[in-house]
Coordinates of C-alpha atoms in Angstrom, one line a residue:
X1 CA 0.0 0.0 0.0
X2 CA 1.2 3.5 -0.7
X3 CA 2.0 5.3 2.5
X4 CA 3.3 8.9 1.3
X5 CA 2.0 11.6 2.9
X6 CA 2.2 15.5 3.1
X7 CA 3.3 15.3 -0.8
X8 CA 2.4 18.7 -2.7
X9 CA 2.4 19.0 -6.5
X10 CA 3.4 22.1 -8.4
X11 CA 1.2 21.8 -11.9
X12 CA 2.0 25.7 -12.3
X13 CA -1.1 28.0 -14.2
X14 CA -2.9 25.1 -15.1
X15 CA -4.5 24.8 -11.6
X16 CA -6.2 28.7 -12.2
X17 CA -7.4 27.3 -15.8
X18 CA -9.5 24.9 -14.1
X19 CA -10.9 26.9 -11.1
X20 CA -11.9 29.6 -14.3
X21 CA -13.9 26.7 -15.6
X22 CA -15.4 25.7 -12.5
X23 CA -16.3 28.9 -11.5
X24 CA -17.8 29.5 -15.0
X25 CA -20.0 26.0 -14.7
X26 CA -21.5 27.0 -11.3
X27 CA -22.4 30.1 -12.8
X28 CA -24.7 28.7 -15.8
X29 CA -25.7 26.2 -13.3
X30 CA -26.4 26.5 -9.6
X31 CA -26.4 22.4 -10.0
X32 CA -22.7 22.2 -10.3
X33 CA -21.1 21.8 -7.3
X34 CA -17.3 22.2 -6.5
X35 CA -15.4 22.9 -3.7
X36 CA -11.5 24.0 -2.3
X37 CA -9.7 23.1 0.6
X38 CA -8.3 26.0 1.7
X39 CA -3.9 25.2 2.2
X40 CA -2.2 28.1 3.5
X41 CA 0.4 26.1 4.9
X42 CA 1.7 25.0 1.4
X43 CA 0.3 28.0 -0.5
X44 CA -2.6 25.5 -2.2
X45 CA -5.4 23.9 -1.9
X46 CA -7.3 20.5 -3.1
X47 CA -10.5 21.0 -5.8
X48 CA -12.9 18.4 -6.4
X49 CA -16.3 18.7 -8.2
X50 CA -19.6 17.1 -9.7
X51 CA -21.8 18.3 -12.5
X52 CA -25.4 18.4 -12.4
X53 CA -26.2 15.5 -14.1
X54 CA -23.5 13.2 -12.2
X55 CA -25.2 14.7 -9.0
X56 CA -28.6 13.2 -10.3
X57 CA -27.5 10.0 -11.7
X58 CA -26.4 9.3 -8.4
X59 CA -30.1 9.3 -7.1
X60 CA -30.4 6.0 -9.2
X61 CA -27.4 4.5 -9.0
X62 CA -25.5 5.8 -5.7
X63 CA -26.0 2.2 -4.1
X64 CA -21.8 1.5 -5.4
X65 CA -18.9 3.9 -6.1
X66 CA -15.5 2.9 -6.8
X67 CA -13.3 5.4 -6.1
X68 CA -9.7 5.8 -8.4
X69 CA -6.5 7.4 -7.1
X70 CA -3.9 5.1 -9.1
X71 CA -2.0 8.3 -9.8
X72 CA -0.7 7.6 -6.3
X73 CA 1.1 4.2 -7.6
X74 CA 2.6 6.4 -10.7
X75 CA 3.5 10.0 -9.9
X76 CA 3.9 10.9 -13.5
X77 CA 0.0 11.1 -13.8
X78 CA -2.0 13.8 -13.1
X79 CA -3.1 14.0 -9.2
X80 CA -6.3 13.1 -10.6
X81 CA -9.2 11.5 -8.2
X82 CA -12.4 10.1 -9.9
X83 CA -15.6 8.8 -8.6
X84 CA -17.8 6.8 -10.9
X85 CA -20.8 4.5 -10.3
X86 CA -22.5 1.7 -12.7
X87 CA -25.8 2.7 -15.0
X88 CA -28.3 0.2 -15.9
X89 CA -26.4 -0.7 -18.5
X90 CA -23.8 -1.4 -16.1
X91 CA -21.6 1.2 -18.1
X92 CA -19.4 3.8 -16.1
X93 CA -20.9 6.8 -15.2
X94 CA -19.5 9.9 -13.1
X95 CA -20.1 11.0 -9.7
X96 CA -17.1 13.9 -9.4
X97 CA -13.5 14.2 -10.2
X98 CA -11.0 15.8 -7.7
X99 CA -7.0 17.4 -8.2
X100 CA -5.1 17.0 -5.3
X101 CA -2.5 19.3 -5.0
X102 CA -1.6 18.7 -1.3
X103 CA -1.6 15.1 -0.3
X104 CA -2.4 14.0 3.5
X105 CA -5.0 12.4 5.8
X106 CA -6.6 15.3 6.3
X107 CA -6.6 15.9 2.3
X108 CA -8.2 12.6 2.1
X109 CA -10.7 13.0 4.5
X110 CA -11.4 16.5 3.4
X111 CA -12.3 15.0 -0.2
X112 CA -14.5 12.1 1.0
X113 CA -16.4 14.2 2.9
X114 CA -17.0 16.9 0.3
X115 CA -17.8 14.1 -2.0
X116 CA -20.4 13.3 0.3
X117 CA -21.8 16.5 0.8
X118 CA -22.0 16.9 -2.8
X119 CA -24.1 13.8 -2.5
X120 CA -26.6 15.3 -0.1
X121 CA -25.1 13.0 2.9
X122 CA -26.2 10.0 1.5
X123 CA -23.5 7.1 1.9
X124 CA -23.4 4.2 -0.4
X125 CA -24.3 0.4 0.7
X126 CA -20.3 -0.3 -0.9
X127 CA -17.4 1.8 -2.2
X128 CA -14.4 -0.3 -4.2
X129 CA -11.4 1.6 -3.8
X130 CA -7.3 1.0 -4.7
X131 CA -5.7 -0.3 -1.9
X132 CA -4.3 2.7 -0.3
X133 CA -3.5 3.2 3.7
X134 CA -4.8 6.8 3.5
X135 CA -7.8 6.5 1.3
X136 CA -8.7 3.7 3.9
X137 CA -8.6 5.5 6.6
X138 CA -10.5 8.8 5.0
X139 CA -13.3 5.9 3.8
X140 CA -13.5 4.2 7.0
X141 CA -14.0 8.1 8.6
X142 CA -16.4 9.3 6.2
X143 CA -18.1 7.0 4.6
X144 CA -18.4 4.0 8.4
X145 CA -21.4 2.6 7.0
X146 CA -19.8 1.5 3.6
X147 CA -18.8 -1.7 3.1
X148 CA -15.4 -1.0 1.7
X149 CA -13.6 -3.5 -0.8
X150 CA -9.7 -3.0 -2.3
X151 CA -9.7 -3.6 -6.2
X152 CA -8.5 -7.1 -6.8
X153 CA -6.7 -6.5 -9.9
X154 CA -5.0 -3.6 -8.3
X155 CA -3.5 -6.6 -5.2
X156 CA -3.0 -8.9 -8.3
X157 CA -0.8 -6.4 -10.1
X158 CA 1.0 -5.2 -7.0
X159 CA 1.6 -9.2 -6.1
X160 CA 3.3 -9.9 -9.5
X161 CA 5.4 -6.4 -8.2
X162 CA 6.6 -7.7 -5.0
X163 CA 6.9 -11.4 -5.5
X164 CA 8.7 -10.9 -9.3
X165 CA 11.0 -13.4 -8.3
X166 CA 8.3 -16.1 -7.6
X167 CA 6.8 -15.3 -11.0
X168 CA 9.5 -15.5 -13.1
X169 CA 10.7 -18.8 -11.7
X170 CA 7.5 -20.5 -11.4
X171 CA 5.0 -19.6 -14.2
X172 CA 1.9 -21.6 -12.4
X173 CA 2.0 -19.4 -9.6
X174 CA -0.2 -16.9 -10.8
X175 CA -3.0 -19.5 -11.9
X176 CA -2.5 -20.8 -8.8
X177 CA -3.3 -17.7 -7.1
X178 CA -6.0 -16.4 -9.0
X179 CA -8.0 -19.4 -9.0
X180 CA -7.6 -19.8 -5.1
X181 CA -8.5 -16.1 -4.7
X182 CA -11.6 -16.0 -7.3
X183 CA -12.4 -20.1 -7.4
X184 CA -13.0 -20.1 -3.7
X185 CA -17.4 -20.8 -3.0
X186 CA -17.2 -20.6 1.0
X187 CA -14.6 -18.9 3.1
X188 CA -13.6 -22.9 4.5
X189 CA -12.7 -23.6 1.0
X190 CA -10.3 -20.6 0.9
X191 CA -8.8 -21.2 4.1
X192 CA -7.8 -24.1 3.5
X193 CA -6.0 -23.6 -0.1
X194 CA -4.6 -20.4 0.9
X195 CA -2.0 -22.2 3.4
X196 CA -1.5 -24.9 1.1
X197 CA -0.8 -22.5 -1.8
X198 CA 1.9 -20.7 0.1
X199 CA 3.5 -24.0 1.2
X200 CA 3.1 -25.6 -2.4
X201 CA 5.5 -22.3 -3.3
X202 CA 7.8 -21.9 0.3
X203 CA 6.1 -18.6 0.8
X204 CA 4.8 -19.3 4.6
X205 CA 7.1 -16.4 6.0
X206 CA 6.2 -14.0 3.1
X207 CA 5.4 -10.7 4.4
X208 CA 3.6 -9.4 2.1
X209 CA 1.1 -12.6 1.5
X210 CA 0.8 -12.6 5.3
X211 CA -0.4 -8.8 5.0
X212 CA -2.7 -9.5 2.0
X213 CA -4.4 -12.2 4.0
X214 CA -4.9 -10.4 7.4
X215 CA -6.9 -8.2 5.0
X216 CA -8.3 -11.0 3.0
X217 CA -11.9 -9.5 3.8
X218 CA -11.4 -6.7 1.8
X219 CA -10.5 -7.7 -1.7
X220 CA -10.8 -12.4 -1.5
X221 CA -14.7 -12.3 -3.1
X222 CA -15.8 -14.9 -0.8
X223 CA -16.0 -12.6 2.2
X224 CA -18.1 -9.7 0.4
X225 CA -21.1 -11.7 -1.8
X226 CA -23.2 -10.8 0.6
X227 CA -23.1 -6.8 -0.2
X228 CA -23.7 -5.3 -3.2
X229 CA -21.1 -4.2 -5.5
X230 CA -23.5 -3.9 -9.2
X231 CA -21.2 -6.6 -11.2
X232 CA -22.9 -9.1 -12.9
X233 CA -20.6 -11.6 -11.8
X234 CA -18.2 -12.4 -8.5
X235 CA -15.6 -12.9 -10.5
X236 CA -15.9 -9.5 -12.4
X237 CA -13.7 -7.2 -10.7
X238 CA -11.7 -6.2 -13.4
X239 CA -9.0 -3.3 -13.9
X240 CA -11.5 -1.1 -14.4
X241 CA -12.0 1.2 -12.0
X242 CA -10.5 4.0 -14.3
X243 CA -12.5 3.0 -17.5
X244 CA -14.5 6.1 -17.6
X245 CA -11.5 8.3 -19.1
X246 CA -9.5 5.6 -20.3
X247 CA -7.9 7.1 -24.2
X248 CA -9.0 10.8 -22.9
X249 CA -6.3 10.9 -20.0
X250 CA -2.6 9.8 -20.0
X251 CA 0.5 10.6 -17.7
X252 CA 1.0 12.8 -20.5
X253 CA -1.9 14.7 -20.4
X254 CA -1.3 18.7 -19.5
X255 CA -3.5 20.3 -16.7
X256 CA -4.5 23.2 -19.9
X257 CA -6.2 19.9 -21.8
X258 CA -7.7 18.1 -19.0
X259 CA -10.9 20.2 -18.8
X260 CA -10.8 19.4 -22.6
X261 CA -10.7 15.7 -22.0
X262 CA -12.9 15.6 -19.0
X263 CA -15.9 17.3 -21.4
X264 CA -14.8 14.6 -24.0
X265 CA -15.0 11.8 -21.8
X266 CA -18.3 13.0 -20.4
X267 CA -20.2 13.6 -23.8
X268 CA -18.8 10.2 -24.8
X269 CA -20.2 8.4 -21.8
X270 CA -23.5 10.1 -22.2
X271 CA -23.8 9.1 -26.4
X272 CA -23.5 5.7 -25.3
X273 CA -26.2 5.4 -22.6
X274 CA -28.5 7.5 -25.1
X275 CA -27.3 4.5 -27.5
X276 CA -28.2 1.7 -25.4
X277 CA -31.3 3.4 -24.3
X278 CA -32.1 3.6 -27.8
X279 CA -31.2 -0.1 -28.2
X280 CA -32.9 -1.2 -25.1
X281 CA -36.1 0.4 -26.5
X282 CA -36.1 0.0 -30.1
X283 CA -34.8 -3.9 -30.4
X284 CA -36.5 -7.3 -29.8
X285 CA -33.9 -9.6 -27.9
X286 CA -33.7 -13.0 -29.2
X287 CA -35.4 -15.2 -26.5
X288 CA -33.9 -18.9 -26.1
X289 CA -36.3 -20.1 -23.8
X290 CA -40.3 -20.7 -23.9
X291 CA -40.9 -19.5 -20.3
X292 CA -43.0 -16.6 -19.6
X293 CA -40.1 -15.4 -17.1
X294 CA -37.8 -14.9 -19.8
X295 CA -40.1 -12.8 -21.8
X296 CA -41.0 -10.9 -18.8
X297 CA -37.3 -10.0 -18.3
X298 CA -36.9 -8.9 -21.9
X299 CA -39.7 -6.1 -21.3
X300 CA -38.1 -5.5 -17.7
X301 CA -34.3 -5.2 -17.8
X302 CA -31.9 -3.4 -20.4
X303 CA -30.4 -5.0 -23.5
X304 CA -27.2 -5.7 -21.3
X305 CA -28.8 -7.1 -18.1
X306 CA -31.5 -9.0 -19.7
X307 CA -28.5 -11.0 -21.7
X308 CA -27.2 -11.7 -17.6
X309 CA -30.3 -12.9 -17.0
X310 CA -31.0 -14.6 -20.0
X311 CA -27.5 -16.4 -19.2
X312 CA -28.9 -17.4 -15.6
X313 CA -32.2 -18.9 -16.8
X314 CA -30.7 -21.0 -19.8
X315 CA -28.3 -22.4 -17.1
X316 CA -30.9 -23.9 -15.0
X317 CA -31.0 -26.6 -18.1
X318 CA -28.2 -28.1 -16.5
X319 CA -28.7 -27.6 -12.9
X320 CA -31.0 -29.4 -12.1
X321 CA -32.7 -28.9 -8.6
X322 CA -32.7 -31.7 -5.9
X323 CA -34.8 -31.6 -2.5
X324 CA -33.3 -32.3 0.2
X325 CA -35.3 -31.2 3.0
X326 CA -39.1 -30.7 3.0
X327 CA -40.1 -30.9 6.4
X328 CA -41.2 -27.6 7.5
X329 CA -42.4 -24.4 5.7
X330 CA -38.8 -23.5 4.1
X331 CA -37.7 -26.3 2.0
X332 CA -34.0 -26.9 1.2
X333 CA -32.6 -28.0 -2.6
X334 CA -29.5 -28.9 -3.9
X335 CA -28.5 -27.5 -7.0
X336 CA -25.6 -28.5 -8.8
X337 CA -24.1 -28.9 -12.5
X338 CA -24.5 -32.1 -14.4
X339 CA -20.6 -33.6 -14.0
X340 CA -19.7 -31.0 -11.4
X341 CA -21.7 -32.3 -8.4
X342 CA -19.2 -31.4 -6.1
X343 CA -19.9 -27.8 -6.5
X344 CA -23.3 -27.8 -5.9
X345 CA -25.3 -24.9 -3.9
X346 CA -27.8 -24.8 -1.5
X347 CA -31.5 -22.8 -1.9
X348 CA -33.9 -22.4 0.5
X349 CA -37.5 -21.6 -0.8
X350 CA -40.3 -20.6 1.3
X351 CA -43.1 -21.4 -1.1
X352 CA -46.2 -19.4 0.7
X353 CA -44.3 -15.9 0.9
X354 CA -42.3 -17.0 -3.1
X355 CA -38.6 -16.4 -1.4
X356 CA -35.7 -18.0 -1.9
X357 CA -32.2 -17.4 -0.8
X358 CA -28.9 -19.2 -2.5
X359 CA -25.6 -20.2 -0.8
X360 CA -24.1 -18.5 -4.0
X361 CA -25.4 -14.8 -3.2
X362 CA -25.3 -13.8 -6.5
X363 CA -28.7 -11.6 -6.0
X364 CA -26.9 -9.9 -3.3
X365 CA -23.8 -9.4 -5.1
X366 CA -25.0 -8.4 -8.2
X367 CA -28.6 -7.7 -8.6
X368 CA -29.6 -10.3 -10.6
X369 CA -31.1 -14.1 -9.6
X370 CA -28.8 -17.0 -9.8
X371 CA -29.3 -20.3 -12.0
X372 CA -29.9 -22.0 -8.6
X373 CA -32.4 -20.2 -7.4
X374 CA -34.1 -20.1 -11.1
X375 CA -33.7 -23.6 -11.0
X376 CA -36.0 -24.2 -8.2
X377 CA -38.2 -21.7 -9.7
X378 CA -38.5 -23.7 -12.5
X379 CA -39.1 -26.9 -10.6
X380 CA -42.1 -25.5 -8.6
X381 CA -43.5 -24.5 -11.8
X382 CA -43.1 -20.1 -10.5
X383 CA -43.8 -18.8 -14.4
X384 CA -42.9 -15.3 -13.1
X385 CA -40.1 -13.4 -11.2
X386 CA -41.6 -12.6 -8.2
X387 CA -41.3 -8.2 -7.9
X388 CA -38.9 -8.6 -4.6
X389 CA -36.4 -10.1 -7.4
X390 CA -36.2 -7.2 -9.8
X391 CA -33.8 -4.4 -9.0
X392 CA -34.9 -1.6 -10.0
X393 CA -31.5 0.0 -11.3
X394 CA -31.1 -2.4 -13.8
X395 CA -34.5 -2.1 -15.7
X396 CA -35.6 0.3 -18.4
X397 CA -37.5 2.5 -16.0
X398 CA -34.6 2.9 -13.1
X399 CA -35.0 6.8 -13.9
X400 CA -38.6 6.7 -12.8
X401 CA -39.7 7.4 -9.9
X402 CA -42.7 5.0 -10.2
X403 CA -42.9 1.2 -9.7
X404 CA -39.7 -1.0 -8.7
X405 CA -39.3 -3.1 -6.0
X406 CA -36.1 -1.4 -4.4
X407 CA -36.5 1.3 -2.0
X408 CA -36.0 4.6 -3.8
X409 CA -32.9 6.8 -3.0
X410 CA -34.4 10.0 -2.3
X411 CA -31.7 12.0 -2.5
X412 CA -32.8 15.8 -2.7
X413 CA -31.1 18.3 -5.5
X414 CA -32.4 21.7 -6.0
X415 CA -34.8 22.5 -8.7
X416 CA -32.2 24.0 -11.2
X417 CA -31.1 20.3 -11.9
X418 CA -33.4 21.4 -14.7
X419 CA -31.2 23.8 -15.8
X420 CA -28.6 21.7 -16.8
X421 CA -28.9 20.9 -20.9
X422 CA -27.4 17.5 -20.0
X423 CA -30.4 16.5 -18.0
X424 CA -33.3 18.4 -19.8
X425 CA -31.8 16.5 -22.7
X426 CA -32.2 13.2 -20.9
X427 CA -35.5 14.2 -19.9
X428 CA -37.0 15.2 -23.7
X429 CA -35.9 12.2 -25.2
X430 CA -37.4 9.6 -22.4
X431 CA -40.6 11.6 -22.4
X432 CA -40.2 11.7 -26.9
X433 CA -39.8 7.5 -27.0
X434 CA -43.0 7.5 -25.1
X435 CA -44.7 8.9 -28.2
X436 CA -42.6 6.6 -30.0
X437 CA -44.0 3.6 -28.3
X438 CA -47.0 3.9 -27.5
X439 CA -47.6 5.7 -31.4
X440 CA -46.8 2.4 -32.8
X441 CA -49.4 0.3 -31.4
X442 CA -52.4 1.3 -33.4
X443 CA -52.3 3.9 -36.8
X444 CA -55.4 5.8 -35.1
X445 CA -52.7 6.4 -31.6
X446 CA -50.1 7.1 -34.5
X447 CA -52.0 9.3 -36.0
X448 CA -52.3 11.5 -32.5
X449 CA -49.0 11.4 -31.6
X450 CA -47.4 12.5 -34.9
X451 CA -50.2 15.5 -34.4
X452 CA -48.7 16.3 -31.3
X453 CA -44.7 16.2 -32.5
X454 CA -45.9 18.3 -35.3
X455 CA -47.4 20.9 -32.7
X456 CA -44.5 20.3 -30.5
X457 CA -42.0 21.2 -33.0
X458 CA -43.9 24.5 -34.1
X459 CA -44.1 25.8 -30.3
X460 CA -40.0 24.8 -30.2
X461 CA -39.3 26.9 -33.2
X462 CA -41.8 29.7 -31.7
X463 CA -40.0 29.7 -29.0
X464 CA -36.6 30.2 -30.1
X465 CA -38.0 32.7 -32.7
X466 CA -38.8 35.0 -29.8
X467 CA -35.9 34.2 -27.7
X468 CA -33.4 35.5 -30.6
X469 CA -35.9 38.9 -30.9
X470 CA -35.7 39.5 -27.5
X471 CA -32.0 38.9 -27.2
X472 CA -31.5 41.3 -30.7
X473 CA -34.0 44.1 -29.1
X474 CA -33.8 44.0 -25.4
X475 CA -30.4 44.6 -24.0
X476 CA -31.0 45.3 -20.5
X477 CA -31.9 42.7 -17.9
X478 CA -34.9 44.0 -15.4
X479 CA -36.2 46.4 -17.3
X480 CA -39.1 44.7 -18.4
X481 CA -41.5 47.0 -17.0
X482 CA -40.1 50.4 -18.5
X483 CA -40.7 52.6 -21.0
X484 CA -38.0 52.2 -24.3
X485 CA -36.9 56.2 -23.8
X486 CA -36.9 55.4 -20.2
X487 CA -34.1 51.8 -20.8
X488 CA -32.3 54.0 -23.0
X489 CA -31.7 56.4 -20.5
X490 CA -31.3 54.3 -17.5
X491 CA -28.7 52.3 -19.9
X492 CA -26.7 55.3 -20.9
X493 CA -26.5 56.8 -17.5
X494 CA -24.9 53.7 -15.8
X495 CA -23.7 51.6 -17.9
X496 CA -19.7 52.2 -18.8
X497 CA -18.8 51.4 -22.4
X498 CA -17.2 48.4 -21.0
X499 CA -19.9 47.7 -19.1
X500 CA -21.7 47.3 -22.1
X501 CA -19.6 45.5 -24.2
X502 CA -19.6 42.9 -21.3
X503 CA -22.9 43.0 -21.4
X504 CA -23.9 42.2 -25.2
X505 CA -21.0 39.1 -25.0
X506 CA -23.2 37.5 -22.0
X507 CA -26.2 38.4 -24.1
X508 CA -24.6 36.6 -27.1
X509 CA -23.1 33.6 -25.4
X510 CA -26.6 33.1 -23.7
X511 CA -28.0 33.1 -27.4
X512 CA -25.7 30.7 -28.8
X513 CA -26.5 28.3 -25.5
X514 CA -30.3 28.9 -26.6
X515 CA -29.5 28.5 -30.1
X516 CA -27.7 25.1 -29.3
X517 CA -30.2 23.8 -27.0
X518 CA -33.3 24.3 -29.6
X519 CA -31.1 21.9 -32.2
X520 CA -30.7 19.3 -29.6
X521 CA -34.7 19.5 -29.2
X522 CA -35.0 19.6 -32.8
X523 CA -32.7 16.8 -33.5
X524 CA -34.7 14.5 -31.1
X525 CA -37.8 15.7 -32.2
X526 CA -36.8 14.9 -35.9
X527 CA -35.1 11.7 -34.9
X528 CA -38.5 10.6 -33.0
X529 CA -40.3 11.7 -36.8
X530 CA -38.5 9.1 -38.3
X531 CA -38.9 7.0 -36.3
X532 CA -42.9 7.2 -36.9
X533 CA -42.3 7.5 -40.0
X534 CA -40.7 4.0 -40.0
X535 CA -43.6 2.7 -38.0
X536 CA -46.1 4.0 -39.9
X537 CA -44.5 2.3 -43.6
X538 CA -44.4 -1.0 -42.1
X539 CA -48.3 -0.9 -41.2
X540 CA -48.9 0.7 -44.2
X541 CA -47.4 -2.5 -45.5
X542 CA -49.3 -4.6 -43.4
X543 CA -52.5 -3.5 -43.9
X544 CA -51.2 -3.8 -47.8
X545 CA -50.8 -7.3 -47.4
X546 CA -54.0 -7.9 -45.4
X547 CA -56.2 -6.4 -48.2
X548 CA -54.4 -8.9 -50.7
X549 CA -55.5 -11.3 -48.8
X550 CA -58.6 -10.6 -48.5
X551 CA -59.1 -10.3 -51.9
X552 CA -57.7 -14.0 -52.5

């Protein structure tokens, strides 16, 4: 684990380029949050912030956060700090960035807690971190009631570090490790090849295995299936905390560019969630199964979690499910693979309330219901996933705030969340797919909804029609009210020429913002168009083909 402390970076004028930006954000929008720790002592200070929309995606998916600061293992990178969370597509998404200048426990501290703040107070259930001694210590002060986990891959890369010798002379001791680290189904199983590893390899008076293991419940998976950590699978952990700006920032990267990159990286993040959204919506997933369940799912979950799912539910082909125990109200199964019986699972089902609960914990884990538990499902002839067994944050309506079966986080923003383009973007094109939808069931619904598109799009261009008028005619703010002669005056008398000139540029920018925002409408608007368009061939097509047949 990295133990510097005290540490100060000098990145020169590229620190005031970003506190010009941030102040400049906050300004548009009261949403944006950001924050300095005030340094006198070193002449600096730590920033962190969060935009509007990461603020508010964190109302859906702030159950896990993982947490990067592998700048600390490479002190040619930036003294960059980034938060990011899983979407219901289980892509990255962002939940605030950080620089710190000045590095020290109370730096640390200072940042988790700001984070938090930002966040309203509200704590994740689990926070996946690299394994750091000082981001430990600022996690297990301001964040107590996370379950905190080291990355795995992190340990795995800084075990090939420490032990080089062991891996270049024995090139089955990294198998070896990995598959009694991730292959392990009950803590018994892992205590006992962990000690017969090490002695396999002469490694029982290795320091820095004997450290990893008195920490073992922090990164071995085995210990930590029962909290969850949004990956569709135990064995998921990859090197990924740091995926979210992965190609947008290298140790190269200049502090005058990262701004650049960080907008980049952002925009890209969001195309892709509009894109599986899209997907999600627009597509019919292949089913593989006849059961209801499976079909259920498909009109449930996204594109990516139904295929988890899907995975799940064809598995229970060969896992059969084997009662052992019927003798009171919970019954007890067996569940294993055909030719791999001595892995099998235990499920307990209580039948009157339709729970079940799996040795495997893969629900808790991850979200989504195991093959075991499906298995026994399937065997007591349950047709449908019982509500309790659908997690809200991975179906196509986690940014609802009706229905689900998960406890909602109610996390309160202010209202100028709706300022924020990125959001009422998010917000017109969930409200347009409705139309999109719903438009396609019957030509006399289509009919009414292209109406209403057509309408929609006049009042858009109305609007922005006046908006430019009133930017071209009216040049001073609060004057509504007042006769023209009357502005004139008032505007000559004091307003400095410079005054003035500042003031037309904040007119103009605020145009051009306006002027930008009406083509996003407009390109969602027309996008949702074609799409009716679409609709409306094929059942012209239909009904075609019907007619024809009649006539035979």
């Amino acid at each position: 684990m990295n133990n510097s402390s005290n540490m100060q970076r000098n990145l020169g004028q590229g620190v005031q380029y970003v506190l010009d930006y941030l102040k400049r954000m906050q300004a548009e929008n009261p949403a944006f949050f950001y924050a300095i720790q005030d340094d006198h002592e070193h002449g600096g200070g730590n920033v962190f912030w969060v935009d509007a929309a990461s603020r508010a995606n964190y109302t859906y998916f702030g159950d896990t956060v993982r947490v990067d600061t592998s700048y600390r293992a490479d002190r040619s990178k930036l003294p960059f700090v980034i938060f990011t969370g899983i979407n219901h597509h289980a892509q990255p998404i962002l939940f605030g960035c950080a620089l710190l200048l000045n590095e020290s426990e109370t730096s640390f501290f200072w940042l988790f807690q700001t984070w938090l703040r930002a966040m309203s107070g509200h704590s994740p259930v689990s926070i996946t971190t690299d394994p750091d001694r000082l981001v430990q210590m600022a996690v297990a002060q301001a964040l107590p009631r996370a379950r905190h986990r080291f990355c795995r891959w992190k340990i795995f890369a800084q075990t090939q570090e420490k032990l080089a010798h062991v891996y270049q002379t024995n090139p089955t001791f990294d198998i070896e490790f990995k598959k009694c680290v991730n292959g392990a189904d009950t803590s018994e199983e892992f205590e006992s090849c962990w000690p017969s590893l090490l002695d396999r390899y002469y490694l029982m008076d290795n320091e820095w295995l004997h450290a990893m293991y008195e920490i073992r419940s922090q990164w071995v998976p085995v210990y930590m299936r029962d909290v969850f950590f949004g990956e569709l699978s135990p064995l998921d952990c990859g090197d990924s905390i740091s995926l979210f700006f992965d190609g947008f920032l290298s140790n190269t990267t200049a502090m005058q560019v990262l701004i650049k990159q960080y907008e980049k990286a952002v925009s890209n993040w969001h195309e892709n969630e509009i894109t599986a959204d899209f997907d999600t919506s627009n597509t019919t997933p292949v089913l593989k199964t006849p059961s209801p369940m499976e079909k259920q799912a498909a009109n449930l979950y996204t594109r990516r979690i139904f295929m988890k799912f899907q995975e799940e539910l064809v598995e229970t082909l060969a896992n059969p499910a084997t009662i052992v125990d019927d003798s009171g109200t919970v019954a007890t199964y067996r569940v294993a693979k055909f030719g791999d019986e001595h892995k099998a699972h235990t499920v307990r089902f209580n039948a009157f309330e339709m729970k079940a609960t799996c040795s495997c914990q893969l629900f808790y884990f991850s979200g989504i219901v195991c093959r075991h538990v499906l298995s026994v499902f399937r065997s007591k002839n349950v047709l449908m996933l019982p509500p309790e067994y659908v997690l809200k944050r991975w179906t196509r309506n986690a940014k609802t705030s009706n229905g689900g079966s998960v406890s909602e986080c109610a996390l309160e923003f202010p209202r100028s969340f709706q300022e924020s383009p990125v959001v009422r973007q998010n917000n017109l094109r969930q409200e347009a797919m409705k139309y999109v939808e719903e438009g396609a069931k019957s030509i006399y619904v289509y009919n009414v909804a292209m109406n209403a598109l057509h309408e929609a799009s006049k009042r858009v261009t109305a609007v922005k029609n006046k908006n430019v008028g009133a930017a071209q005619g009216n040049i001073v703010a609060n004057g509504d009210n007042l006769p023209m002669h009357e502005i004139e005056n008032q505007s000559a008398s004091s307003l400095s020429r410079e005054e003035k000139e500042k003031k037309i540029r904040e007119l103009t920018a605020e145009l051009e913002r306006t002027n930008q925002r009406c083509e996003v409408y407009r390109g969602i608007l027309l996008a949702v168009f074609r799409d009716m368009e679409d609709q409306k061939l094929k059942l012209s097509v239909k009904v075609q083909n019907a007619r024809l047949t009649l006539k035979e």
